[in-house]
Coordinates of C-alpha atoms in Angstrom, one line a residue:
M3 CA 29.7 95.5 153.7
A4 CA 30.0 91.9 154.8
D5 CA 31.5 92.6 158.1
L6 CA 28.8 95.1 158.8
V7 CA 26.1 92.4 158.7
A8 CA 27.1 91.9 162.3
Y9 CA 26.5 95.6 162.9
S10 CA 22.8 95.2 162.4
M11 CA 20.6 97.3 164.6
N12 CA 17.5 96.2 166.4
G13 CA 14.6 96.4 164.1
G14 CA 10.9 96.1 165.0
H15 CA 9.3 98.1 167.7
G16 CA 10.7 96.7 171.0
L17 CA 12.2 98.5 174.0
Y18 CA 15.6 98.7 172.4
S19 CA 14.6 99.0 168.8
Y20 CA 16.2 101.6 166.6
S21 CA 12.8 103.0 165.6
K22 CA 12.1 104.0 169.2
N23 CA 15.7 105.1 170.1
S24 CA 17.0 107.2 167.3
T25 CA 16.2 110.7 168.5
F26 CA 19.9 111.6 168.5
Q27 CA 20.0 110.9 164.8
R28 CA 16.7 112.6 164.2
K29 CA 18.1 115.9 165.6
A30 CA 20.9 115.7 163.1
I31 CA 18.5 115.2 160.2
D32 CA 16.4 118.2 161.5
A33 CA 19.6 120.3 161.7
G34 CA 20.3 119.7 158.1
K35 CA 16.7 120.1 156.9
E36 CA 16.9 123.8 155.8
L37 CA 20.3 123.2 154.2
I38 CA 18.7 120.4 152.1
K39 CA 16.0 122.8 151.0
E40 CA 18.5 125.5 150.2
A41 CA 20.7 123.1 148.3
I42 CA 17.8 121.9 146.1
S43 CA 16.6 125.5 145.6
E44 CA 19.9 126.9 144.6
K45 CA 22.0 123.9 143.2
L46 CA 19.5 121.6 141.5
D47 CA 19.2 122.2 137.8
I48 CA 15.8 120.7 136.9
K49 CA 16.2 121.6 133.2
S50 CA 18.8 118.9 132.8
F51 CA 16.3 116.4 134.0
S52 CA 13.3 117.6 131.9
S53 CA 13.4 114.5 129.7
S54 CA 12.4 112.3 132.6
N55 CA 9.1 112.5 134.3
T56 CA 10.4 110.5 137.3
F57 CA 12.6 111.9 140.0
R58 CA 14.6 109.2 141.8
V59 CA 15.8 109.6 145.3
T60 CA 17.7 107.2 147.6
D61 CA 18.4 107.1 151.3
L62 CA 21.6 105.1 151.8
G63 CA 21.6 103.5 155.3
C64 CA 17.9 104.0 155.7
A65 CA 17.5 101.8 158.8
V66 CA 13.9 101.1 159.9
G67 CA 12.3 104.5 160.2
P68 CA 10.9 106.9 161.2
N69 CA 13.9 109.1 160.5
T70 CA 14.3 108.1 156.9
F71 CA 10.6 109.0 156.1
H72 CA 11.2 112.6 157.5
A73 CA 14.4 113.0 155.4
V74 CA 13.0 111.8 152.1
Q75 CA 9.7 113.8 152.5
N76 CA 11.8 116.9 153.0
I77 CA 13.6 116.2 149.8
V78 CA 10.4 115.5 147.9
D79 CA 8.8 118.7 149.2
A80 CA 11.9 120.8 148.3
V81 CA 12.0 119.4 144.7
E82 CA 8.3 120.1 144.2
Q83 CA 8.8 123.6 145.5
K84 CA 11.7 124.0 143.0
Y85 CA 9.5 122.9 140.1
Q86 CA 6.7 125.2 141.2
S87 CA 9.0 128.2 141.7
Q88 CA 10.0 127.9 138.0
G89 CA 6.4 127.7 136.8
H90 CA 6.3 123.9 136.2
N91 CA 3.2 123.2 138.4
S92 CA 1.7 121.1 135.6
Q93 CA 4.9 119.3 135.0
L94 CA 5.6 118.0 138.5
P95 CA 7.5 114.7 138.3
E96 CA 6.5 111.5 140.0
F97 CA 8.9 110.4 142.7
Q98 CA 10.5 107.1 143.3
V99 CA 12.3 106.6 146.6
F100 CA 14.8 103.8 147.1
F101 CA 15.3 102.8 150.7
S102 CA 18.7 101.1 150.9
D103 CA 20.5 99.3 153.7
H104 CA 22.6 96.2 154.3
I105 CA 20.9 92.9 153.9
S106 CA 20.3 92.3 157.6
N107 CA 18.2 95.4 157.9
D108 CA 14.6 94.9 159.1
F109 CA 12.9 95.9 155.8
N110 CA 9.6 94.4 157.1
A111 CA 9.5 96.9 159.9
L112 CA 10.5 99.7 157.5
F113 CA 7.7 99.0 155.0
Q114 CA 5.1 98.3 157.6
S115 CA 5.6 101.9 158.9
L116 CA 5.6 103.7 155.6
P117 CA 3.6 106.9 155.7
P118 CA 0.1 106.1 154.2
D119 CA -0.1 109.6 152.7
R120 CA 3.3 109.6 151.0
R121 CA 3.7 111.1 147.5
Y122 CA 6.3 108.7 146.2
Y123 CA 6.6 105.1 145.2
A124 CA 8.8 103.1 147.6
T125 CA 11.3 100.4 146.8
G126 CA 13.8 98.5 149.0
V127 CA 17.4 98.0 147.8
P128 CA 19.5 95.7 150.0
G129 CA 23.3 95.8 149.8
S130 CA 26.4 97.7 150.7
F131 CA 26.7 101.3 149.7
Y132 CA 30.4 100.8 149.3
S133 CA 29.5 99.0 146.0
R134 CA 27.2 99.6 143.1
L135 CA 23.4 99.4 143.9
F136 CA 21.8 101.1 141.0
P137 CA 22.0 101.4 137.1
K138 CA 24.2 104.0 135.5
A139 CA 23.0 107.6 135.5
F140 CA 19.9 106.6 137.4
L141 CA 19.6 108.7 140.5
H142 CA 18.8 112.4 140.8
F143 CA 19.4 112.8 144.6
A144 CA 21.3 110.6 146.9
Y145 CA 21.1 111.1 150.7
S146 CA 22.6 109.4 153.7
S147 CA 22.3 110.2 157.4
Y148 CA 24.4 108.8 160.3
A149 CA 25.7 105.9 158.2
L150 CA 28.9 106.8 156.5
Q151 CA 30.8 106.8 159.8
C152 CA 30.5 103.0 159.6
L153 CA 33.4 101.3 157.9
S154 CA 33.1 98.4 155.5
K155 CA 35.2 96.4 158.0
V156 CA 37.5 96.7 161.0
P157 CA 41.0 97.4 159.8
E158 CA 42.8 94.0 159.8
E159 CA 45.9 95.3 161.5
V160 CA 44.2 96.3 164.7
V161 CA 43.1 92.8 165.5
D162 CA 46.5 91.2 164.5
M163 CA 48.6 90.6 167.5
N164 CA 51.7 90.5 165.3
S165 CA 51.0 94.0 163.9
P166 CA 52.3 97.2 165.4
A167 CA 48.7 98.5 165.1
W168 CA 47.3 95.7 167.3
N169 CA 44.7 97.5 169.5
K170 CA 45.1 95.3 172.6
G171 CA 42.7 96.2 175.4
R172 CA 40.7 98.8 173.4
I173 CA 37.8 98.6 171.1
H174 CA 38.3 102.0 169.3
Y175 CA 41.1 104.1 168.0
S176 CA 40.8 107.5 169.6
K177 CA 43.2 106.9 172.6
S178 CA 45.2 104.3 170.8
A179 CA 48.7 104.3 169.3
D180 CA 49.4 106.3 166.2
Q181 CA 49.5 103.1 164.1
V182 CA 45.9 102.3 165.1
V183 CA 44.7 105.7 164.3
K184 CA 46.4 105.5 160.9
A185 CA 44.9 102.1 160.2
Y186 CA 41.4 103.5 160.8
T187 CA 42.1 106.7 158.8
T188 CA 43.4 104.6 155.9
Q189 CA 40.3 102.3 156.0
Y190 CA 38.0 105.3 156.0
A191 CA 39.7 106.8 153.0
K192 CA 39.5 103.5 151.0
D193 CA 35.8 103.1 151.9
M194 CA 35.0 106.7 150.9
E195 CA 36.7 106.2 147.6
C196 CA 34.6 103.2 146.9
F197 CA 31.5 105.0 148.0
L198 CA 32.2 108.0 145.7
N199 CA 33.1 105.8 142.8
A200 CA 29.9 103.8 143.1
R201 CA 27.7 106.9 143.4
A202 CA 29.5 108.6 140.5
Q203 CA 28.3 105.8 138.2
E204 CA 24.7 105.9 139.6
I205 CA 24.0 109.7 139.9
V206 CA 23.1 111.7 136.7
C207 CA 25.4 114.5 135.8
G208 CA 24.2 117.6 137.7
G209 CA 22.5 115.3 140.3
L210 CA 23.1 116.0 144.0
M211 CA 24.3 114.0 147.0
A212 CA 24.0 115.1 150.6
F213 CA 25.1 113.3 153.7
V214 CA 25.1 114.0 157.4
V215 CA 27.5 112.2 159.7
P216 CA 28.8 112.5 163.2
G217 CA 32.1 114.4 162.9
R218 CA 34.8 116.4 164.5
P219 CA 35.8 120.1 163.9
N220 CA 38.9 120.6 161.9
G221 CA 42.0 120.4 164.0
I222 CA 40.3 118.9 167.0
P223 CA 42.0 115.6 168.2
H224 CA 40.0 112.4 168.1
T225 CA 40.2 112.3 171.9
E226 CA 38.2 115.5 172.2
V227 CA 35.1 114.2 170.4
F228 CA 32.0 113.3 172.4
V229 CA 31.1 110.1 170.6
N230 CA 34.8 108.9 170.7
T231 CA 35.0 109.4 174.4
A232 CA 31.7 107.5 174.9
K233 CA 33.1 104.6 172.9
E234 CA 36.2 104.6 175.1
L235 CA 33.9 104.3 178.2
F236 CA 32.1 101.5 176.5
G237 CA 35.4 99.7 175.9
S238 CA 36.3 100.1 179.6
C239 CA 33.0 98.4 180.5
L240 CA 34.0 95.4 178.4
M241 CA 37.4 95.3 180.0
D242 CA 35.8 95.5 183.5
M243 CA 33.8 92.4 182.6
A244 CA 36.9 90.7 181.4
K245 CA 38.7 91.4 184.7
K246 CA 35.7 89.8 186.5
G247 CA 36.0 86.7 184.3
I248 CA 32.6 87.3 182.7
I249 CA 34.1 87.4 179.3
S250 CA 37.6 86.7 178.1
E251 CA 40.2 89.4 177.6
E252 CA 41.1 87.8 174.3
K253 CA 37.5 88.4 173.1
V254 CA 37.8 92.1 173.9
D255 CA 41.2 92.2 172.2
C256 CA 39.8 91.0 168.9
F257 CA 36.7 93.3 169.0
N258 CA 36.9 96.7 167.5
I259 CA 34.1 99.1 166.5
P260 CA 34.1 99.7 162.7
Q261 CA 33.5 103.4 162.9
Y262 CA 35.5 106.5 162.0
I263 CA 34.7 110.1 162.9
A264 CA 36.1 112.4 160.2
S265 CA 36.5 116.1 159.9
L266 CA 35.4 118.3 157.0
E267 CA 39.0 118.7 156.0
E268 CA 39.4 115.0 155.6
V269 CA 36.1 114.6 153.6
E270 CA 37.0 117.5 151.3
A271 CA 40.4 116.1 150.6
I272 CA 38.9 112.7 149.7
V273 CA 36.2 114.2 147.5
K274 CA 38.7 116.4 145.6
A275 CA 41.1 113.6 145.1
N276 CA 38.3 111.4 143.7
G277 CA 37.3 114.1 141.2
Y278 CA 33.8 113.0 140.2
F279 CA 32.0 115.5 142.4
S280 CA 32.2 119.2 143.2
V281 CA 31.9 120.4 146.8
E282 CA 28.8 122.6 146.9
M283 CA 28.4 123.0 150.6
M284 CA 30.1 121.8 153.8
E285 CA 29.2 122.8 157.3
N286 CA 29.6 121.8 160.9
L287 CA 26.2 121.4 162.6
T288 CA 26.2 121.6 166.4
Q289 CA 24.8 118.4 167.8
E290 CA 23.0 118.3 171.1
K291 CA 24.3 115.7 173.6
P292 CA 21.6 113.4 174.8
P293 CA 21.2 112.5 178.5
P294 CA 23.4 109.5 179.6
K295 CA 20.6 106.9 179.8
V296 CA 19.1 108.0 176.5
F297 CA 22.5 107.8 174.8
A298 CA 23.2 104.3 176.3
I299 CA 19.9 102.9 175.0
G300 CA 20.5 104.6 171.6
V301 CA 23.9 102.8 171.4
R302 CA 22.3 99.5 172.4
S303 CA 19.7 99.9 169.6
G304 CA 22.4 100.4 167.1
M305 CA 25.1 98.0 168.2
E306 CA 23.3 95.2 170.0
G307 CA 23.5 92.8 166.9
M308 CA 27.3 93.3 166.7
I309 CA 27.8 92.9 170.5
R310 CA 25.6 89.8 170.7
K311 CA 27.3 88.1 167.8
H312 CA 30.8 88.5 169.3
F313 CA 30.1 88.2 173.1
G314 CA 26.7 86.4 173.3
D315 CA 23.3 87.3 174.7
E316 CA 24.0 86.9 178.4
I317 CA 26.1 90.0 178.9
M318 CA 23.8 92.5 177.3
D319 CA 21.8 93.9 180.3
E320 CA 24.8 94.1 182.6
L321 CA 27.0 95.6 179.9
F322 CA 24.6 98.4 179.1
D323 CA 23.7 99.1 182.7
S324 CA 27.4 99.6 183.4
F325 CA 27.7 101.8 180.4
G326 CA 24.8 104.0 181.4
K327 CA 26.3 104.4 184.9
K328 CA 29.8 105.3 183.5
L329 CA 28.2 107.9 181.2
E330 CA 26.5 109.5 184.2
E331 CA 29.7 109.4 186.3
S332 CA 31.6 111.0 183.4
S333 CA 29.0 113.6 182.6
S334 CA 31.3 116.5 183.4
V335 CA 34.1 115.1 181.2
L336 CA 31.6 114.4 178.3
E337 CA 30.2 117.9 178.6
S338 CA 33.6 119.3 177.7
K339 CA 33.9 117.2 174.5
K340 CA 32.9 118.4 171.0
S341 CA 29.7 117.1 169.5
V342 CA 29.1 118.1 165.8
S343 CA 27.5 116.6 162.7
L344 CA 29.0 117.2 159.3
F345 CA 26.7 118.3 156.5
V346 CA 28.2 117.7 153.0
L347 CA 26.5 118.5 149.7
L348 CA 28.1 117.3 146.5
K349 CA 27.2 117.7 142.8
R350 CA 28.0 115.1 140.1
R351 CA 30.4 116.7 137.6
A352 CA 29.7 116.5 133.9
T353 CA 31.5 113.6 132.2
E354 CA 34.4 114.6 130.0

């Protein structure tokens, strides 16, 4: 995930830190909470893990908390309930949780805020989830929330002025030419293939993987998705600054957000083509739209590192003030757009 090092969010506990501005993501986690419990209750075969007294969980793209702690505790609770429901009260496993994110993540902030009453052993695992992170057949449950929409890199064609997919004047694909959309779609498929291949090596046969990501309903155009429309507005703020001479237009032309918003149809097709996992559950979860100012600060907490690296520090306040105002001015348009999260549960197939 080399390119995504620049995508680092604000760690720590400052005004624009992710830990203080991630309620949008927290609601997505909460929406999938009961589905996780249901999945573990109905789909997890603990008999196949009986030889191990340690149950290993990872959160891929854990960020700095507190959302990751809520998510993993929900998983731990559900696994304990599963053991107890089958009469294994005296055989409850110990839990080891691996908090994983790219190397620029603020792991210091993460571990300083670990819940003191946690019932698991905590470990940090830095690195890209598009490659191997764990030994073979090691994990029992892998989880990821609001991370898999991030691509490993910006598609090369969209920043190449000699390519028909050059995305001049835009920072995202949703209102761009078909060639740009195709470049993003292709990159997403490649990245998901790498992700699934890596997890197939790491997750035990019968182990589960669940992820929640911002998504779009099947058949809905990219232009009708709330987060995509918001990114277009953000791009227009950058172009406004370029017209004023605050930043160069060339800087905007070579800046694109490495994110793709997929549908369940797309995810299912990629999983089935990969072949290592069975699809156990897939659902669209309605995602509440945050107020404009809250959303603008949330975007800043997640993207400030990437913006600062490309454009410099001096534009930050003006850029996000402008973005907040545009969100408010466009509130009626944004209200008409679709806002969903995808919940996907997969099971590692038995090796042949």
